[in-house]
Tab-separated table of C-alpha atoms in Angstrom:
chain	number	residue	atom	x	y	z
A	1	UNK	CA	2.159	-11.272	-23.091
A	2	UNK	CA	0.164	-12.508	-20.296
A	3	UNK	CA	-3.649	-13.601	-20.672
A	4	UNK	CA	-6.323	-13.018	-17.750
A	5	UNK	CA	-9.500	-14.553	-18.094
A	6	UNK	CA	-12.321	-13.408	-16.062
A	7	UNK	CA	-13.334	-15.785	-13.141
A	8	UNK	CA	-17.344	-16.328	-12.647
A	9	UNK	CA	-19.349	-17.711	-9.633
A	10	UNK	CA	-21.752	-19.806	-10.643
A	11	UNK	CA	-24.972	-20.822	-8.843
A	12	UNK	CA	-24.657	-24.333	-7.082
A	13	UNK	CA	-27.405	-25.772	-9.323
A	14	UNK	CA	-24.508	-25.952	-12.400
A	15	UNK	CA	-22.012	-27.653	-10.324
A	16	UNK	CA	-24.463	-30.705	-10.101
A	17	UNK	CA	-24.297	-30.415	-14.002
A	18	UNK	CA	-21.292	-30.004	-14.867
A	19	UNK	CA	-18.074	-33.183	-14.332
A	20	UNK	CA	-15.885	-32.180	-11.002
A	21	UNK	CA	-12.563	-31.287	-11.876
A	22	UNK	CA	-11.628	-34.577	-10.435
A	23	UNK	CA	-13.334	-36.526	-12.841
A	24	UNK	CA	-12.470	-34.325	-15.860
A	25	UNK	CA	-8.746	-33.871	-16.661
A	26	UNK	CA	-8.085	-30.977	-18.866
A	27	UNK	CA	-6.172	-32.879	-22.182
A	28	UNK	CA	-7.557	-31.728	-24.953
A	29	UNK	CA	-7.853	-35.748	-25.986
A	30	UNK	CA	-9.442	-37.833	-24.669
A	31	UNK	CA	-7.275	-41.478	-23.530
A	32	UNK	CA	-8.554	-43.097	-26.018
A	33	UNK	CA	-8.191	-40.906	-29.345
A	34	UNK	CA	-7.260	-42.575	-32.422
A	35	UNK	CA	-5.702	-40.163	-35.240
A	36	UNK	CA	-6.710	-41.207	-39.142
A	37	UNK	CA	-5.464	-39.924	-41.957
A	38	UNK	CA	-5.529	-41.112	-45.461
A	39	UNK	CA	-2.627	-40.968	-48.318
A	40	UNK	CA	-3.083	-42.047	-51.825
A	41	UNK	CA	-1.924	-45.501	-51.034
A	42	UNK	CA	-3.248	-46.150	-47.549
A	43	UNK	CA	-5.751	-45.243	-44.534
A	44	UNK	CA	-3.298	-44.926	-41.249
A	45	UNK	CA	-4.723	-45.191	-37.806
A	46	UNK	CA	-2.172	-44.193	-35.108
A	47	UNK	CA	-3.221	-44.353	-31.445
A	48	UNK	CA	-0.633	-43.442	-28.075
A	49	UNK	CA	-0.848	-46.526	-25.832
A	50	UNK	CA	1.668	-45.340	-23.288
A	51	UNK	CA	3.395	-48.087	-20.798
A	52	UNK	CA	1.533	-50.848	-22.736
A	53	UNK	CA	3.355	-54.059	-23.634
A	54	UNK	CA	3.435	-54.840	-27.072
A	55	UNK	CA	2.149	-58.657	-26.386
A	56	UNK	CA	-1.042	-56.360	-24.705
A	57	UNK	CA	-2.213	-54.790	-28.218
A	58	UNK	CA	-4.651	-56.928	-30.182
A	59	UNK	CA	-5.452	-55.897	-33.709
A	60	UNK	CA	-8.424	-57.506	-35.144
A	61	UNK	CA	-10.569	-57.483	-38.567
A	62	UNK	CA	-13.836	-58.418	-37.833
A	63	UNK	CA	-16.280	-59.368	-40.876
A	64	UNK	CA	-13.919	-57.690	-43.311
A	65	UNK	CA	-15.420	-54.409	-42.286
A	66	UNK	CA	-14.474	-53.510	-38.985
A	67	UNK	CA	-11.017	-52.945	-37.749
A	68	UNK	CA	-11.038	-53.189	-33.988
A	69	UNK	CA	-7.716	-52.149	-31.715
A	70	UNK	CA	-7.467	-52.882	-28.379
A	71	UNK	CA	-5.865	-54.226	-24.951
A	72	UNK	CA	-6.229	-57.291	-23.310
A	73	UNK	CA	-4.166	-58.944	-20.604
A	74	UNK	CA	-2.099	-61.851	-21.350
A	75	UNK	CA	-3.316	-64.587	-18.568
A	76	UNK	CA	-5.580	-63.499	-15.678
A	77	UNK	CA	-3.371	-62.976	-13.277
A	78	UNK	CA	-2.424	-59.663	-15.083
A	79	UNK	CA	-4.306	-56.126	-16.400
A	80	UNK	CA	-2.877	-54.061	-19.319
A	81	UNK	CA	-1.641	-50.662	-18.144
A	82	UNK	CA	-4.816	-49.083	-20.083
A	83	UNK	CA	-8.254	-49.921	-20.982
A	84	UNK	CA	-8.149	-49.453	-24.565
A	85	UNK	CA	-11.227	-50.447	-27.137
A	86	UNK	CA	-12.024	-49.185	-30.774
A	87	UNK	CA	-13.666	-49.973	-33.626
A	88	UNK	CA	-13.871	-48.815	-37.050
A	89	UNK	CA	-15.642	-49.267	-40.211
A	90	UNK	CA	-13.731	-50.140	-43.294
A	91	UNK	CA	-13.702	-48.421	-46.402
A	92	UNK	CA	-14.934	-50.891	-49.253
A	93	UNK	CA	-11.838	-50.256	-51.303
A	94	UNK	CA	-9.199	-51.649	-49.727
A	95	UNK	CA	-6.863	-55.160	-49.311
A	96	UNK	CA	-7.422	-57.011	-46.050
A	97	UNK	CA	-4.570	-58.904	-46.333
A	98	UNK	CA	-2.096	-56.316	-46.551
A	99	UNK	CA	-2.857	-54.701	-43.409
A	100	UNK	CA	0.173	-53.943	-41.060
A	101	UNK	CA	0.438	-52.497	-37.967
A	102	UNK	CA	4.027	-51.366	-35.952
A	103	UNK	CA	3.975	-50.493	-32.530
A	104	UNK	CA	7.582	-48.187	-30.983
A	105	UNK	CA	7.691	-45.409	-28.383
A	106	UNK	CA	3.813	-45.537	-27.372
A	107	UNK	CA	2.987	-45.637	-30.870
A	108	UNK	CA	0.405	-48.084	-32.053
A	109	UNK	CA	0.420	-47.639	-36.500
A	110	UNK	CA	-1.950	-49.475	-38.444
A	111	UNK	CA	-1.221	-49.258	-41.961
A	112	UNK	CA	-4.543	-50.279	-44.204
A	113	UNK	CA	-3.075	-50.441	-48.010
A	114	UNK	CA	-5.875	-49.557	-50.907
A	115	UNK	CA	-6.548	-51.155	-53.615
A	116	UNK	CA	-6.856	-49.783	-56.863
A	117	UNK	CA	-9.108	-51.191	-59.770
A	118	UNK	CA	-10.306	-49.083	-62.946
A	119	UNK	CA	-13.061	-48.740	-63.564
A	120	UNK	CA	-13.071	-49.571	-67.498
A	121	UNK	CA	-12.909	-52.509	-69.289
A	122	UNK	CA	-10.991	-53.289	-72.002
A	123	UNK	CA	-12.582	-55.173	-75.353
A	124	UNK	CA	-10.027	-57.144	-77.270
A	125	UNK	CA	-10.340	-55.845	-81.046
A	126	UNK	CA	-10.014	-59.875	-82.099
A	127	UNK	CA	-12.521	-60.378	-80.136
A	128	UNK	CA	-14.564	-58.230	-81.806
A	129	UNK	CA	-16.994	-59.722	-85.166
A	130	UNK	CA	-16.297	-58.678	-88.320
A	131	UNK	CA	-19.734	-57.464	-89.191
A	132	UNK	CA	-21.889	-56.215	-86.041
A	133	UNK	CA	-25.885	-56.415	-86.448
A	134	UNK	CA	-28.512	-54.253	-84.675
A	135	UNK	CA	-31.539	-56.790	-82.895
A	136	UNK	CA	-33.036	-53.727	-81.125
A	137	UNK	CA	-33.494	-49.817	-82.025
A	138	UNK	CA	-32.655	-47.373	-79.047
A	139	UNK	CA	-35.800	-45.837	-78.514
């Protein structure tokens, strides 16, 4: 099956508006797209930094609520083989210290482990007096 879309002229006045075809390749995402998904024990960021050096990749926390990936060059004589910069706002539920990251085949994962706390409490019945007196009526 074989698709034909109709081909339009348009005035010069939109080709001042719209990016030359030059500027804009035609991926569907952009170089710097970052893909997050959640599971019941984590939040996983995975981004494709192709041809860049592992020793490139920095992976940062910043004020316990920001989670920042990016490139930088290892001594000045050097560039990484993409401009890369993101940041990202934490959830509040989660453990800072257990955050991973793994980087194979292009790959950049960072692995962000929840935590889990109930939201109870528990009241030890020894705890607990014998006899219980009222100070104040519920209104």
């Amino acid at each position: 099956m074989e698709f034909s879309f109709p081909s339009y002229q348009l005035s010069p006045l939109y080709h001042y508006l719209l990016p030359s075809p030059a500027l804009f390749s035609n991926q569907l995402l952009p170089e710097n797209h970052v893909n997050w998904t959640q599971t019941p024990e984590a939040h996983v960021y995975s981004a494709d930094l192709p041809g860049v050096r592992r020793e490139e990749i920095k992976v940062e926390v910043e004020d316990s609520r920001y989670l920042i990936i990016r490139t930088e060059a290892i001594d000045d004589s050097t560039k990484p083989a993409m401009d890369f910069k993101r940041k990202f706002r934490l959830p509040g539920s989660i453990d800072i210290d257990g955050i991973s990251a793994k980087y194979e085949d292009g790959v950049l994962t960072v692995t962000v482990p929840r935590t889990f706390r109930r939201g109870g409490f528990y009241i030890d019945p020894a705890d607990v007096p014998d006899r219980v007196e009222v100070l104040a009526r519920a209104a």
